[in-house]
Amino acid sequence: MSARNPGIDLDLEWVSKVKVNTQAVLKRAQQIQGRKVGKKQWQAAWLLKAVTCIDLTTLAGDDTPSNVHRLCLKATQPVRHDLLKSMDMHDKGITTAAVCVYPSRVADAVKSLKAANSSLPVASVATGFPAGQTPLRTRLEEVRMAVEDGATEIDIVINRTMAITGQWAGSDFIKTSTGKESVNATYPVAIVMVRAIRDYYLRTGHKVGFKPAGGIRTAQESLVWLALMKEELGNEWLSPHLFRLGASSLLADIERQIYHFVTGRYAAYHELPMA
Amino acid sequence: MAGSTTKTVHDIFQSMEYGPSSSSSSTAQSWLDQHSRSLGLFIDGKFVSPTGRQSRTVTDATGGSVCTTVCATEDDISASMSSATSAYKAWNDLSCYQRAKVFLRLASVLQKHSQCVSELCELSQSPTSPATLVRLAQYYAGWAQIRDTSMPDWTPRGVVAVVGSDDCSLYSLWLKAIPALAMGNAVTVIPGVATALPSLLLAQLFVEAGLPSGVLSVLTGSDMSLGAQVAQNSQVNYLTYSGNKQDGEMLAKQTAGWGVPVSYSLSLSSVCPLIIFESADIDSAVDGVIETAFKKKREWRWVLCVQESVWDSVVARLRLRMTGMKSVPLLANSDRAVVDAAVQEAQQQGATLIQSCTPPPSGSAYPPTVLCGVAPSCACVVSPPPGPVLPLLSFRSNAEGVTLGNHSPHGQAASIWTEDLTLALECAKSLSVGSVWVNSHSIADPSLPLSGRKESGTSTDGGREGLYQFLRPTQSPPLPRSTPSSVDYSSFGSAESRASIPEGADPSSIPRSYQQFVGGQQKKADSGCTKSVSGPGGAVLAYCPDGGRKDVRNAVEAAAKVQPGWMKKSPSARAQSLYSLANNLEKRGRDIATSIHKQTGLSLEEASKEVELSVFRLYDLAAWCDKERGGVQLLPQSGSALSIPEAIGVVGVILPDRKPILSLVSLLGAAVAVGNAVVMVPSEKYPLPSLEFIQVLVDSDLPAGVVSVITGGRDQLTHALANHSVIQAIWYWGSKEGCQFLQHSCCSPLKRLWLHSEEEEEKQGGGRDWTHPSLLEEIWREAVVWKSLWIPTA
């Protein structure tokens, strides 16, 4: 995570002046989706970059210490060592950006990572995830407990009741959605959000990060997300301290694509270690 | 790309650059190999390579030779034209359905070979998406199908030549050729170097789609002179040109006097304003700028106009977005010096630069550059340099934004950015350009007419509106062809008026002295000179003013002053003025009929009939005033598209000898009905009825200056009209030499010309029938220019 955003006083006039031309944004989204990042080593390099931006996530009701443990170890070695080695990337510290779990599983994750000598951050979705419709007191308590257990990043579900009625809060990162909605991270919405980040940066000099989450499953989509960040905000936003991809199954597809780049063959799922 | 393969995954992981775009051209290469890298002319449905011809080499972006094309000679032109003439008959005899089928089949053939088409376009540096060509074919298949039902009074021109300059785009060339074919014409395409290969391929695909041999030919040459040579062939009925201004001017001079109507689309040389208002979605607007302004091959040249209140915001975003953009290859090596000089000059005048990187010390590539804080007077705004350089101007109010956008000799297109609907529509209305894109740019669809104003062209392409250039009214005979006379362009019409000398006339029967009508007032000629008007027997009937340059100037000034207000009046108000004009004409019917009788020797009964018809004609035109209003266009994209007829501005009319009152009223009525002002020159031979008509104008409620009538020497007045840049169109009936003079001299500044050599028409049976009702639409279409408005929505 980059330097903290100290925030500014709420300026609703600024918010009310924002203009968004929907068709222009949709057109831009299509254009970004059509942007080719390149083939061969370009594709491999971009995919590895995507890996380093992943918040490797499990948010299931039946999460236990054992599957969280597997997730943590996968996060520390996201791509098979021999594959990295053949690209000469084995010693470049390729890990995911963080693991992301429910508050009750933070302690398990911290323990697993510590045992594996990893300093990978643990993120948690505290604050009444995914609806956010719990009282402020319990939400704050949830955050405190997750932090006590060792979480260093908290994905807060904002109080949408307050947002919709115009009472906003600041943050270091903004996230498209919880990933649990029927529509989650879409490119047009992301364009509007990252432009708000740019606006805030131009006005205050503070850089806010961006995290799309939900439904990002394919390697190709991860490339589009990176291209979107590069096009709209520039290369500086192409790193885990300003960009995260919230995903669970994405990594498996990326690893298969990398396998194909290295070997020229398509991998069966069992050939690559599971999370 | 040298060095790109040595980049490691880790290098790229750190730089996060995009990879090289893979550009295979194997399909196009094998097509070229099949033709042994030497493409012939496409005549009579096949490639022919006559021996002993010069050849021209087509090169790719790296300067390597791709293929050679043949330079057509006079013999090849004749061969192509004779095949076109016979093919035209066969093609036009097919049913609409049969012609439509060809275009639909073309669409599927294009889809089948899209890889080859797209690669060939890329190779010859004329990048075009095959999808746009498919859309052209499908759109015009529809017009081919419904031609006879929707345009029953119109007939194809015959043989049409479509000429493109070397830098003209494939789309703009075929946006002319395909509708010309769809309307039933035979077409000869004379492409420029960049469009030669794709055009030849398209011709082959057309044959595969079932187009009869000879209907479409493609002639390649070494330069623009081929287009002029083709125009000189007597089989050609119409020529339309798309490309840059210099080549267009040359073509105009070389085709003058050959009796071929020529129209010009000069979008390539046009500078278009991109206006960002404070009410815009600034991010999307900047995005639009980035997308359109720094391309290697640009269809449009832009000047960016930004409202002062959002200037910083736009500049900051441009800076961010332009960071890291790569240098853009210039089209010619020599461009680099021009770009350097322009940028340096702008800097000397205080402009600051936004540049994606420092320009390399030499070489034919230049980084995207915005020249901030230049003024309209800077050379880089007057004529923007080639390459990825964008001048950025500021304006204060919304109205000033429009003024800034309009203050240009060009009138091709404008892109305006605002979320304020009222502002968008008002701005679209006030901009004197052919296309207005709201919150978007560069949208080209065949259903949206492209029609340049001012220096941007005289041709309307696309839409229903663009079809009429390839048609003529069935009842009007085709324009007679001619060969140029030896006209001394510098002395044409420059003879001085001479003051009359006392002749000792009989005081009891001194003929009446008429006055002309300038700026709403009856006046003598500025020179004070008069001319005598003789009847059929040679007797002097009257004296009329011998008007000249200064009278034209006064009339045009009055017209220019009043015309914007006249155009803004509601159509129904204009209709009322025309009704009242008609009623006044009816009241003075006897006087006017008598003047026709005295002037031409026509029987009084016939003359009264002409007056009566003229009254009807004015009623017709008054009725049209608030009825014909263009319409809503349907595009594949979602949004609202409108095409709107607008007035041209000030029109100069040299009236015909035939039907002096009916022709005057028809031309005046149509021009004025849509909001133009006219400066009319009555027939030099038969001015009396027009002079009598001045009384009708005096009694009318037309604002002073909307109509002026100036009598005098036809050539002198033609010369005066041609030399006034405010006049945007000239409708001419007169001598062959006059036509030739106008074609030669009205290409810079450009005017819309509607030329008729009356003497030639008489030889061929008399020209148009002024009494025919279908004439109305023909004149109306001459009197308007089209504006297309595109408002995309989600």
CSV table of C-alpha atoms in Angstrom, one decimal, chain B residues 115-437:
chain,number,residue,atom,x,y,z
B,115,GLN,CA,-8.3,-10.6,-44.2
B,116,CYS,CA,-6.9,-9.8,-47.7
B,117,VAL,CA,-8.7,-6.4,-47.9
B,118,SER,CA,-7.5,-5.3,-44.5
B,119,GLU,CA,-3.9,-6.5,-45.0
B,120,LEU,CA,-3.8,-4.8,-48.4
B,121,CYS,CA,-5.1,-1.5,-47.0
B,122,GLU,CA,-2.5,-1.7,-44.2
B,123,LEU,CA,0.3,-2.5,-46.7
B,124,SER,CA,-0.5,0.4,-48.9
B,125,GLN,CA,-0.7,2.7,-45.9
B,126,SER,CA,-4.4,3.3,-46.2
B,127,PRO,CA,-5.7,1.5,-43.2
B,128,THR,CA,-9.4,0.7,-43.5
B,129,SER,CA,-11.6,-1.7,-41.6
B,130,PRO,CA,-13.3,-4.1,-44.0
B,131,ALA,CA,-16.4,-3.7,-41.8
B,132,THR,CA,-16.8,-0.1,-43.0
B,133,LEU,CA,-16.7,-1.3,-46.6
B,134,VAL,CA,-19.3,-4.0,-45.8
B,135,ARG,CA,-21.5,-1.4,-44.2
B,136,LEU,CA,-21.2,0.7,-47.4
B,137,ALA,CA,-22.2,-2.2,-49.6
B,138,GLN,CA,-25.1,-3.1,-47.4
B,139,TYR,CA,-26.3,0.4,-47.0
B,140,TYR,CA,-26.3,1.2,-50.7
B,141,ALA,CA,-27.8,-2.2,-51.5
B,142,GLY,CA,-30.9,-0.7,-49.9
B,143,TRP,CA,-30.8,2.5,-52.0
B,144,ALA,CA,-30.2,0.4,-55.2
B,145,GLN,CA,-33.4,-1.5,-54.3
B,146,ILE,CA,-35.7,1.4,-53.7
B,147,ARG,CA,-34.2,3.9,-56.3
B,148,ASP,CA,-37.2,3.9,-58.6
B,149,THR,CA,-39.8,4.1,-55.9
B,150,SER,CA,-38.2,6.7,-53.8
B,151,MET,CA,-36.7,8.9,-56.6
B,152,PRO,CA,-39.1,8.3,-59.5
B,153,ASP,CA,-38.3,11.6,-61.4
B,154,TRP,CA,-34.6,11.0,-61.5
B,155,THR,CA,-32.3,9.2,-63.9
B,156,PRO,CA,-28.6,8.2,-63.6
B,157,ARG,CA,-26.0,10.6,-64.9
B,158,GLY,CA,-24.4,7.9,-67.1
B,159,VAL,CA,-20.7,7.6,-66.7
B,160,VAL,CA,-19.2,8.9,-63.5
B,161,ALA,CA,-15.6,9.5,-62.8
B,162,VAL,CA,-14.4,9.3,-59.1
B,163,VAL,CA,-11.0,10.8,-58.5
B,164,GLY,CA,-8.9,10.6,-55.4
B,165,SER,CA,-5.7,12.4,-54.5
B,166,ASP,CA,-2.7,10.3,-53.3
B,167,ASP,CA,-3.5,10.9,-49.7
B,168,CYS,CA,-7.3,10.4,-50.0
B,169,SER,CA,-8.8,7.6,-47.8
B,170,LEU,CA,-10.3,4.5,-49.2
B,171,TYR,CA,-13.5,5.2,-47.4
B,172,SER,CA,-14.0,8.7,-48.8
B,173,LEU,CA,-13.3,7.4,-52.3
B,174,TRP,CA,-15.7,4.5,-52.2
B,175,LEU,CA,-18.3,6.6,-50.4
B,176,LYS,CA,-18.6,8.2,-53.9
B,177,ALA,CA,-18.1,5.2,-56.1
B,178,ILE,CA,-20.5,2.8,-54.4
B,179,PRO,CA,-23.6,5.1,-54.4
B,180,ALA,CA,-22.8,6.1,-58.0
B,181,LEU,CA,-23.0,2.4,-58.9
B,182,ALA,CA,-26.1,1.9,-56.8
B,183,MET,CA,-27.9,4.6,-58.6
B,184,GLY,CA,-27.2,2.8,-61.9
B,185,ASN,CA,-24.2,4.7,-63.3
B,186,ALA,CA,-21.1,3.2,-64.8
B,187,VAL,CA,-18.1,4.3,-62.7
B,188,THR,CA,-14.5,4.9,-63.4
B,189,VAL,CA,-12.4,5.1,-60.2
B,190,ILE,CA,-9.1,7.0,-60.5
B,191,PRO,CA,-7.5,6.3,-57.1
B,192,GLY,CA,-4.4,7.9,-55.6
B,193,VAL,CA,-1.3,5.9,-54.8
B,194,ALA,CA,-2.4,4.9,-51.3
B,195,THR,CA,-5.8,3.6,-52.5
B,196,ALA,CA,-4.7,2.1,-55.8
B,197,LEU,CA,-4.2,-1.5,-54.6
B,198,PRO,CA,-7.3,-1.7,-52.4
B,199,SER,CA,-9.4,-0.2,-55.2
B,200,LEU,CA,-8.2,-2.7,-57.7
B,201,LEU,CA,-8.9,-5.5,-55.3
B,202,LEU,CA,-12.4,-4.0,-54.7
B,203,ALA,CA,-13.0,-3.9,-58.4
B,204,GLN,CA,-12.1,-7.6,-58.6
B,205,LEU,CA,-14.4,-8.4,-55.7
B,206,PHE,CA,-17.2,-6.5,-57.4
B,207,VAL,CA,-16.9,-8.7,-60.4
B,208,GLU,CA,-17.0,-11.8,-58.1
B,209,ALA,CA,-20.2,-10.3,-56.7
B,210,GLY,CA,-21.8,-10.3,-60.1
B,211,LEU,CA,-21.2,-6.7,-61.3
B,212,PRO,CA,-21.4,-6.8,-65.1
B,213,SER,CA,-18.1,-6.3,-66.9
B,214,GLY,CA,-17.3,-2.7,-67.7
B,215,VAL,CA,-19.7,-1.1,-65.2
B,216,LEU,CA,-16.7,-0.4,-62.9
B,217,SER,CA,-13.2,0.3,-64.1
B,218,VAL,CA,-10.2,1.4,-62.1
B,219,LEU,CA,-7.5,3.4,-63.8
B,220,THR,CA,-4.2,4.1,-62.1
B,221,GLY,CA,-1.8,6.8,-63.2
B,222,SER,CA,1.3,8.6,-62.2
B,223,ASP,CA,-0.3,11.7,-60.8
B,224,MET,CA,-3.4,13.8,-60.7
B,225,SER,CA,-3.4,14.7,-64.4
B,226,LEU,CA,-5.0,11.3,-65.1
B,227,GLY,CA,-8.2,12.5,-63.5
B,228,ALA,CA,-8.3,15.6,-65.7
B,229,GLN,CA,-7.6,13.4,-68.8
B,230,VAL,CA,-10.5,11.2,-68.0
B,231,ALA,CA,-12.7,14.2,-67.5
B,232,GLN,CA,-11.8,15.4,-71.0
B,233,ASN,CA,-13.2,12.2,-72.5
B,234,SER,CA,-16.6,13.0,-74.0
B,235,GLN,CA,-18.3,10.0,-72.5
B,236,VAL,CA,-17.9,11.2,-68.9
B,237,ASN,CA,-21.0,12.9,-67.5
B,238,TYR,CA,-19.9,13.8,-64.0
B,239,LEU,CA,-16.7,13.9,-62.0
B,240,THR,CA,-16.4,14.0,-58.3
B,241,TYR,CA,-13.1,14.4,-56.4
B,242,SER,CA,-12.0,13.6,-52.9
B,243,GLY,CA,-8.6,14.7,-51.5
B,244,ASN,CA,-6.4,17.6,-50.8
B,245,LYS,CA,-7.0,21.2,-51.9
B,246,GLN,CA,-3.9,21.7,-54.1
B,247,ASP,CA,-4.7,18.7,-56.3
B,248,GLY,CA,-8.4,19.7,-56.4
B,249,GLU,CA,-7.4,23.2,-57.7
B,250,MET,CA,-5.3,21.7,-60.4
B,251,LEU,CA,-8.1,19.4,-61.4
B,252,ALA,CA,-10.5,22.4,-61.5
B,253,LYS,CA,-8.2,24.3,-63.8
B,254,GLN,CA,-7.6,21.3,-66.1
B,255,THR,CA,-11.3,20.4,-66.4
B,256,ALA,CA,-12.5,24.0,-67.0
B,257,GLY,CA,-14.4,24.3,-70.3
B,258,TRP,CA,-15.0,20.6,-70.9
B,259,GLY,CA,-18.6,20.9,-69.8
B,260,VAL,CA,-18.3,18.3,-67.1
B,261,PRO,CA,-19.8,19.2,-63.8
B,262,VAL,CA,-17.2,18.6,-61.1
B,263,SER,CA,-17.7,18.4,-57.3
B,264,TYR,CA,-15.0,18.5,-54.6
B,265,SER,CA,-14.7,17.0,-51.2
B,266,LEU,CA,-11.7,18.7,-49.6
B,267,SER,CA,-12.0,17.3,-46.1
B,268,LEU,CA,-8.3,16.3,-46.1
B,269,SER,CA,-7.2,20.0,-46.2
B,270,SER,CA,-9.8,21.1,-43.7
B,271,VAL,CA,-9.1,22.1,-40.2
B,272,CYS,CA,-11.8,21.2,-37.7
B,273,PRO,CA,-12.5,22.7,-34.3
B,274,LEU,CA,-12.8,20.4,-31.3
B,275,ILE,CA,-14.5,22.5,-28.7
B,276,ILE,CA,-14.6,21.6,-25.0
B,277,PHE,CA,-17.1,23.5,-22.9
B,278,GLU,CA,-16.9,23.8,-19.1
B,279,SER,CA,-20.0,21.6,-19.0
B,280,ALA,CA,-18.2,18.7,-20.6
B,281,ASP,CA,-17.2,15.4,-19.3
B,282,ILE,CA,-13.6,16.6,-19.4
B,283,ASP,CA,-12.1,13.1,-19.0
B,284,SER,CA,-14.0,11.8,-22.0
B,285,ALA,CA,-13.3,14.9,-24.0
B,286,VAL,CA,-9.6,14.5,-23.4
B,287,ASP,CA,-9.9,10.9,-24.3
B,288,GLY,CA,-11.4,11.9,-27.6
B,289,VAL,CA,-8.5,14.3,-28.2
B,290,ILE,CA,-5.9,11.6,-27.5
B,291,GLU,CA,-7.7,9.2,-29.7
B,292,THR,CA,-8.0,11.4,-32.8
B,293,ALA,CA,-5.4,14.1,-32.8
B,294,PHE,CA,-2.1,12.2,-32.9
B,295,LYS,CA,-2.7,9.5,-35.4
B,296,LYS,CA,-0.2,8.9,-38.2
B,297,LYS,CA,-2.8,9.0,-40.9
B,298,ARG,CA,-5.5,11.5,-40.0
B,299,GLU,CA,-8.8,12.0,-41.7
B,300,TRP,CA,-9.2,15.3,-39.9
B,301,ARG,CA,-6.9,18.0,-38.8
B,302,TRP,CA,-8.0,19.5,-35.5
B,303,VAL,CA,-7.7,22.7,-33.5
B,304,LEU,CA,-8.5,22.3,-29.9
B,305,CYS,CA,-10.6,25.1,-28.3
B,306,VAL,CA,-11.1,24.9,-24.6
B,307,GLN,CA,-13.2,27.1,-22.3
B,308,GLU,CA,-11.0,29.2,-20.0
B,309,SER,CA,-12.6,27.9,-16.8
B,310,VAL,CA,-11.6,24.3,-17.5
B,311,TRP,CA,-8.3,25.1,-19.2
B,312,ASP,CA,-6.1,23.9,-16.3
B,313,SER,CA,-8.2,20.8,-15.9
B,314,VAL,CA,-7.8,19.9,-19.6
B,315,VAL,CA,-4.1,20.6,-19.7
B,316,ALA,CA,-3.4,18.6,-16.6
B,317,ARG,CA,-5.2,15.6,-18.1
B,318,LEU,CA,-3.5,16.0,-21.4
B,319,ARG,CA,-0.2,15.9,-19.6
B,320,LEU,CA,-1.0,12.8,-17.7
B,321,ARG,CA,-2.5,11.0,-20.7
B,322,MET,CA,0.3,11.9,-23.1
B,323,THR,CA,3.0,10.7,-20.8
B,324,GLY,CA,4.8,7.9,-22.4
B,325,MET,CA,3.1,8.1,-25.8
B,326,LYS,CA,5.5,7.1,-28.5
B,327,SER,CA,6.6,9.3,-31.4
B,328,VAL,CA,4.4,9.1,-34.5
B,329,PRO,CA,6.0,8.5,-37.9
B,330,LEU,CA,5.5,11.5,-40.2
B,331,LEU,CA,4.1,10.8,-43.6
B,332,ALA,CA,7.0,12.3,-45.5
B,333,ASN,CA,10.6,12.9,-44.5
B,334,SER,CA,10.4,16.5,-45.5
B,335,ASP,CA,7.6,17.0,-42.9
B,336,ARG,CA,10.1,17.0,-40.1
B,337,ALA,CA,11.5,20.4,-41.0
B,338,VAL,CA,8.0,21.9,-41.4
B,339,VAL,CA,7.0,20.5,-38.0
B,340,ASP,CA,10.2,21.8,-36.3
B,341,ALA,CA,9.7,25.3,-37.8
B,342,ALA,CA,6.0,25.4,-36.8
B,343,VAL,CA,6.7,24.3,-33.2
B,344,GLN,CA,9.6,26.8,-32.9
B,345,GLU,CA,7.5,29.6,-34.2
B,346,ALA,CA,4.7,28.8,-31.8
B,347,GLN,CA,7.2,28.8,-28.9
B,348,GLN,CA,8.6,32.1,-30.0
B,349,GLN,CA,5.1,33.5,-29.8
B,350,GLY,CA,4.8,32.3,-26.2
B,351,ALA,CA,3.2,28.9,-26.7
B,352,THR,CA,4.1,26.2,-24.1
B,353,LEU,CA,4.4,22.6,-25.2
B,354,ILE,CA,2.9,19.4,-23.8
B,355,GLN,CA,5.0,16.7,-25.3
B,356,SER,CA,5.0,13.0,-24.5
B,357,CYS,CA,8.8,12.9,-24.9
B,358,THR,CA,11.6,15.1,-26.2
B,359,PRO,CA,11.6,15.0,-30.0
B,360,PRO,CA,14.5,12.9,-31.4
B,361,PRO,CA,17.1,15.3,-32.9
B,362,SER,CA,16.3,14.2,-36.4
B,363,GLY,CA,14.4,11.6,-38.3
B,364,SER,CA,10.9,11.4,-39.6
B,365,ALA,CA,9.1,10.7,-36.3
B,366,TYR,CA,7.7,13.3,-33.9
B,367,PRO,CA,6.2,12.9,-30.4
B,368,PRO,CA,2.5,13.9,-29.8
B,369,THR,CA,2.7,17.6,-29.1
B,370,VAL,CA,0.1,20.1,-27.9
B,371,LEU,CA,0.9,23.8,-28.5
B,372,CYS,CA,-0.8,25.5,-25.5
B,373,GLY,CA,-1.8,29.1,-25.6
B,374,VAL,CA,-1.5,29.9,-29.3
B,375,ALA,CA,-3.9,32.4,-30.8
B,376,PRO,CA,-6.0,32.3,-34.0
B,377,SER,CA,-3.4,34.6,-35.7
B,378,CYS,CA,-0.6,32.1,-35.2
B,379,ALA,CA,0.6,30.3,-38.3
B,380,CYS,CA,0.2,26.9,-36.6
B,381,VAL,CA,-3.5,27.6,-36.3
B,382,VAL,CA,-4.1,29.1,-39.7
B,383,SER,CA,-2.5,26.1,-41.3
B,384,PRO,CA,-1.6,23.4,-38.8
B,385,PRO,CA,1.6,21.6,-39.6
B,386,PRO,CA,1.6,17.9,-40.6
B,387,GLY,CA,2.3,15.4,-37.9
B,388,PRO,CA,1.0,14.9,-34.4
B,389,VAL,CA,0.8,18.5,-33.5
B,390,LEU,CA,-2.3,20.0,-32.0
B,391,PRO,CA,-2.8,23.8,-31.4
B,392,LEU,CA,-4.8,24.6,-28.2
B,393,LEU,CA,-6.8,27.8,-28.0
B,394,SER,CA,-8.9,29.2,-25.2
B,395,PHE,CA,-12.2,31.0,-25.2
B,396,ARG,CA,-14.3,32.7,-22.6
B,397,SER,CA,-18.0,32.3,-23.2
B,398,ASN,CA,-20.1,29.6,-25.0
B,399,ALA,CA,-20.8,32.1,-27.7
B,400,GLU,CA,-17.1,32.9,-28.1
B,401,GLY,CA,-16.4,29.2,-28.5
B,402,VAL,CA,-18.8,29.0,-31.4
B,403,THR,CA,-17.3,32.2,-32.9
B,404,LEU,CA,-13.8,30.7,-32.6
B,405,GLY,CA,-14.9,27.5,-34.2
B,406,ASN,CA,-16.6,29.3,-37.1
B,407,HIS,CA,-13.8,31.8,-37.8
B,408,SER,CA,-12.1,29.7,-40.3
B,409,PRO,CA,-12.0,29.3,-44.1
B,410,HIS,CA,-12.9,25.6,-43.5
B,411,GLY,CA,-16.3,24.1,-42.8
B,412,GLN,CA,-16.0,20.4,-42.8
B,413,ALA,CA,-16.8,19.2,-39.3
B,414,ALA,CA,-16.7,20.1,-35.6
B,415,SER,CA,-16.6,18.0,-32.4
B,416,ILE,CA,-18.3,19.6,-29.4
B,417,TRP,CA,-18.2,18.4,-25.9
B,418,THR,CA,-20.8,19.4,-23.3
B,419,GLU,CA,-23.4,17.6,-21.2
B,420,ASP,CA,-25.7,20.6,-21.6
B,421,LEU,CA,-28.3,19.6,-24.2
B,422,THR,CA,-29.5,23.1,-25.0
B,423,LEU,CA,-25.9,24.3,-25.5
B,424,ALA,CA,-25.1,21.3,-27.7
B,425,LEU,CA,-28.0,21.9,-30.0
B,426,GLU,CA,-27.5,25.7,-30.2
B,427,CYS,CA,-23.9,25.3,-30.9
B,428,ALA,CA,-24.6,22.6,-33.5
B,429,LYS,CA,-27.0,25.0,-35.2
B,430,SER,CA,-24.6,28.0,-35.2
B,431,LEU,CA,-21.5,26.2,-36.5
B,432,SER,CA,-21.1,26.6,-40.2
B,433,VAL,CA,-19.8,23.1,-40.8
B,434,GLY,CA,-21.1,20.0,-42.5
B,435,SER,CA,-20.9,17.6,-39.6
B,436,VAL,CA,-21.3,18.2,-35.9
B,437,TRP,CA,-20.3,15.4,-33.5
